[in-house]
Amino acid sequence: MKKFLIVDDQVLYLKSLKALFSKNYKVVTASSYDEAIEQLQNPVDIALIDIRLDEDDENNADGLKLLKWIQQNSPSISCFTMSAYTDFGYTEKALSSGARYFFRKPIDIKTLTDIIKEKG
């Protein structure tokens, strides 16, 4: 069973995504950059990363920082990103940093599961 890391600072969103994917994946979660790095000390196959991991900091883009860390240290992980923010720059940066797909929140569950299955 593939191991799936989900990173989001919104606890309810994190719990919902974990419940959604737990049937087909071994799911681990993190709500911050530091927690995600800790989870990545053990092999992970897929990562779904929220771009902004601190809603109170408008300049926060720890998800992009995490994506870059993964590309440098574990490039075999299939990375996907998500964000509720409409700034197209985040989408562009995520895709150019190695994300296989960018999901805009709220995410359509069928689209999410189909794309993760296909590209993960």
PDB file of C-alpha atoms in Angstrom:
ATOM      1  CA  MET A   1       0.000   0.000   0.000  1.00  0.00           C
ATOM      2  CA  LYS A   2       1.377   3.406  -0.981  1.00  0.00           C
ATOM      3  CA  LYS A   3       2.114   5.934   1.743  1.00  0.00           C
ATOM      4  CA  PHE A   4       0.355   9.292   1.312  1.00  0.00           C
ATOM      5  CA  LEU A   5       1.363  12.500   3.140  1.00  0.00           C
ATOM      6  CA  ILE A   6      -1.296  15.207   3.398  1.00  0.00           C
ATOM      7  CA  VAL A   7      -0.169  18.654   4.586  1.00  0.00           C
ATOM      8  CA  ASP A   8      -2.723  21.324   5.526  1.00  0.00           C
ATOM      9  CA  ASP A   9      -3.042  23.742   8.440  1.00  0.00           C
ATOM     10  CA  GLN A  10      -6.842  23.427   8.519  1.00  0.00           C
ATOM     11  CA  VAL A  11      -7.508  20.503  10.862  1.00  0.00           C
ATOM     12  CA  LEU A  12     -10.994  19.676   9.564  1.00  0.00           C
ATOM     13  CA  TYR A  13      -9.782  19.652   5.975  1.00  0.00           C
ATOM     14  CA  LEU A  14      -6.852  17.448   6.988  1.00  0.00           C
ATOM     15  CA  LYS A  15      -9.125  14.978   8.793  1.00  0.00           C
ATOM     16  CA  SER A  16     -11.575  14.854   5.863  1.00  0.00           C
ATOM     17  CA  LEU A  17      -8.822  14.160   3.333  1.00  0.00           C
ATOM     18  CA  LYS A  18      -7.298  11.514   5.595  1.00  0.00           C
ATOM     19  CA  ALA A  19     -10.661   9.753   5.892  1.00  0.00           C
ATOM     20  CA  LEU A  20     -11.156   9.947   2.121  1.00  0.00           C
ATOM     21  CA  PHE A  21      -7.821   8.336   1.241  1.00  0.00           C
ATOM     22  CA  SER A  22      -7.323   5.926   4.161  1.00  0.00           C
ATOM     23  CA  LYS A  23      -9.101   3.086   2.383  1.00  0.00           C
ATOM     24  CA  ASN A  24      -6.543   2.932  -0.446  1.00  0.00           C
ATOM     25  CA  TYR A  25      -3.399   4.447   1.101  1.00  0.00           C
ATOM     26  CA  LYS A  26      -1.438   4.492   4.332  1.00  0.00           C
ATOM     27  CA  VAL A  27      -2.103   8.149   5.200  1.00  0.00           C
ATOM     28  CA  VAL A  28       0.078  10.342   7.401  1.00  0.00           C
ATOM     29  CA  THR A  29      -0.631  14.005   8.040  1.00  0.00           C
ATOM     30  CA  ALA A  30       1.118  17.220   8.972  1.00  0.00           C
ATOM     31  CA  SER A  31      -0.190  20.710   9.679  1.00  0.00           C
ATOM     32  CA  SER A  32       3.072  22.634   9.269  1.00  0.00           C
ATOM     33  CA  TYR A  33       6.313  22.653   7.316  1.00  0.00           C
ATOM     34  CA  ASP A  34       8.255  21.264  10.289  1.00  0.00           C
ATOM     35  CA  GLU A  35       5.780  18.436  10.892  1.00  0.00           C
ATOM     36  CA  ALA A  36       5.902  17.551   7.192  1.00  0.00           C
ATOM     37  CA  ILE A  37       9.704  17.380   7.203  1.00  0.00           C
ATOM     38  CA  GLU A  38       9.465  15.081  10.218  1.00  0.00           C
ATOM     39  CA  GLN A  39       7.000  12.803   8.384  1.00  0.00           C
ATOM     40  CA  LEU A  40       9.304  12.763   5.349  1.00  0.00           C
ATOM     41  CA  GLN A  41      12.065  11.110   7.383  1.00  0.00           C
ATOM     42  CA  ASN A  42      10.239   7.872   6.499  1.00  0.00           C
ATOM     43  CA  PRO A  43       9.527   6.995   2.847  1.00  0.00           C
ATOM     44  CA  VAL A  44       6.425   8.547   1.277  1.00  0.00           C
ATOM     45  CA  ASP A  45       5.044   7.852  -2.212  1.00  0.00           C
ATOM     46  CA  ILE A  46       2.549  10.703  -2.658  1.00  0.00           C
ATOM     47  CA  ALA A  47       2.208  14.155  -1.079  1.00  0.00           C
ATOM     48  CA  LEU A  48      -0.732  16.563  -1.218  1.00  0.00           C
ATOM     49  CA  ILE A  49       0.443  19.951   0.041  1.00  0.00           C
ATOM     50  CA  ASP A  50      -1.458  23.126   0.846  1.00  0.00           C
ATOM     51  CA  ILE A  51       0.524  26.134  -0.393  1.00  0.00           C
ATOM     52  CA  ARG A  52      -0.116  28.394   2.595  1.00  0.00           C
ATOM     53  CA  LEU A  53       0.340  26.678   5.940  1.00  0.00           C
ATOM     54  CA  ASP A  54      -0.317  29.745   8.090  1.00  0.00           C
ATOM     55  CA  GLU A  55      -3.457  31.699   7.200  1.00  0.00           C
ATOM     56  CA  ASP A  56      -2.420  34.594   9.434  1.00  0.00           C
ATOM     57  CA  ASP A  57       0.708  35.285   7.371  1.00  0.00           C
ATOM     58  CA  GLU A  58      -0.200  36.656   3.940  1.00  0.00           C
ATOM     59  CA  ASN A  59       3.338  36.109   2.661  1.00  0.00           C
ATOM     60  CA  ASN A  60       3.423  32.494   3.823  1.00  0.00           C
ATOM     61  CA  ALA A  61       4.188  29.954   1.142  1.00  0.00           C
ATOM     62  CA  ASP A  62       5.628  27.122   3.245  1.00  0.00           C
ATOM     63  CA  GLY A  63       3.914  24.623   0.947  1.00  0.00           C
ATOM     64  CA  LEU A  64       6.115  25.817  -1.928  1.00  0.00           C
ATOM     65  CA  LYS A  65       9.154  25.646   0.356  1.00  0.00           C
ATOM     66  CA  LEU A  66       8.184  22.069   1.242  1.00  0.00           C
ATOM     67  CA  LEU A  67       7.678  21.180  -2.414  1.00  0.00           C
ATOM     68  CA  LYS A  68      11.175  22.436  -3.221  1.00  0.00           C
ATOM     69  CA  TRP A  69      12.624  20.445  -0.289  1.00  0.00           C
ATOM     70  CA  ILE A  70      10.966  17.295  -1.606  1.00  0.00           C
ATOM     71  CA  GLN A  71      12.260  17.870  -5.137  1.00  0.00           C
ATOM     72  CA  GLN A  72      15.799  18.250  -3.790  1.00  0.00           C
ATOM     73  CA  ASN A  73      15.718  15.403  -1.255  1.00  0.00           C
ATOM     74  CA  SER A  74      13.076  12.887  -2.414  1.00  0.00           C
ATOM     75  CA  PRO A  75      12.262  13.600  -6.075  1.00  0.00           C
ATOM     76  CA  SER A  76      10.523  10.233  -6.518  1.00  0.00           C
ATOM     77  CA  ILE A  77       7.545  11.447  -4.425  1.00  0.00           C
ATOM     78  CA  SER A  78       4.520  12.340  -6.572  1.00  0.00           C
ATOM     79  CA  CYS A  79       3.597  15.819  -5.358  1.00  0.00           C
ATOM     80  CA  PHE A  80       0.287  17.617  -5.697  1.00  0.00           C
ATOM     81  CA  THR A  81      -0.556  21.079  -4.391  1.00  0.00           C
ATOM     82  CA  MET A  82      -3.736  22.868  -3.365  1.00  0.00           C
ATOM     83  CA  SER A  83      -4.830  26.331  -2.304  1.00  0.00           C
ATOM     84  CA  ALA A  84      -7.965  28.356  -1.677  1.00  0.00           C
ATOM     85  CA  TYR A  85      -6.174  31.518  -2.782  1.00  0.00           C
ATOM     86  CA  THR A  86      -6.798  32.730  -6.312  1.00  0.00           C
ATOM     87  CA  ASP A  87      -3.284  34.066  -6.903  1.00  0.00           C
ATOM     88  CA  PHE A  88      -2.249  32.450 -10.194  1.00  0.00           C
ATOM     89  CA  GLY A  89       1.391  32.924  -9.197  1.00  0.00           C
ATOM     90  CA  TYR A  90       1.043  30.112  -6.655  1.00  0.00           C
ATOM     91  CA  THR A  91      -0.205  27.742  -9.347  1.00  0.00           C
ATOM     92  CA  GLU A  92       2.638  28.625 -11.664  1.00  0.00           C
ATOM     93  CA  LYS A  93       5.290  28.326  -8.938  1.00  0.00           C
ATOM     94  CA  ALA A  94       3.922  24.982  -7.747  1.00  0.00           C
ATOM     95  CA  LEU A  95       3.874  23.454 -11.212  1.00  0.00           C
ATOM     96  CA  SER A  96       7.318  24.788 -12.089  1.00  0.00           C
ATOM     97  CA  SER A  97       8.629  23.393  -8.769  1.00  0.00           C
ATOM     98  CA  GLY A  98       7.590  19.852  -9.604  1.00  0.00           C
ATOM     99  CA  ALA A  99       3.928  19.517  -8.624  1.00  0.00           C
ATOM    100  CA  ARG A 100       2.045  17.134 -10.905  1.00  0.00           C
ATOM    101  CA  TYR A 101      -1.230  19.005 -10.467  1.00  0.00           C
ATOM    102  CA  PHE A 102      -2.613  22.061  -8.672  1.00  0.00           C
ATOM    103  CA  PHE A 103      -6.051  21.794  -7.037  1.00  0.00           C
ATOM    104  CA  ARG A 104      -8.072  24.879  -6.203  1.00  0.00           C
ATOM    105  CA  LYS A 105     -10.056  24.655  -2.944  1.00  0.00           C
ATOM    106  CA  PRO A 106     -12.777  23.716  -2.454  1.00  0.00           C
ATOM    107  CA  ILE A 107     -11.679  20.612  -4.316  1.00  0.00           C
ATOM    108  CA  ASP A 108     -14.097  18.420  -6.233  1.00  0.00           C
ATOM    109  CA  ILE A 109     -13.628  15.017  -4.557  1.00  0.00           C
ATOM    110  CA  LYS A 110     -14.090  12.959  -7.724  1.00  0.00           C
ATOM    111  CA  THR A 111     -11.550  15.064  -9.612  1.00  0.00           C
ATOM    112  CA  LEU A 112      -9.124  14.842  -6.693  1.00  0.00           C
ATOM    113  CA  THR A 113      -9.342  11.066  -6.353  1.00  0.00           C
ATOM    114  CA  ASP A 114      -9.205  10.469 -10.121  1.00  0.00           C
ATOM    115  CA  ILE A 115      -6.123  12.659 -10.635  1.00  0.00           C
ATOM    116  CA  ILE A 116      -4.281  11.246  -7.600  1.00  0.00           C
ATOM    117  CA  LYS A 117      -4.990   7.722  -8.852  1.00  0.00           C
ATOM    118  CA  GLU A 118      -3.887   8.565 -12.405  1.00  0.00           C
ATOM    119  CA  LYS A 119      -0.814  10.707 -11.681  1.00  0.00           C
ATOM    120  CA  GLY A 120       0.202   9.408  -8.259  1.00  0.00           C
TER     121      GLY A 120
END
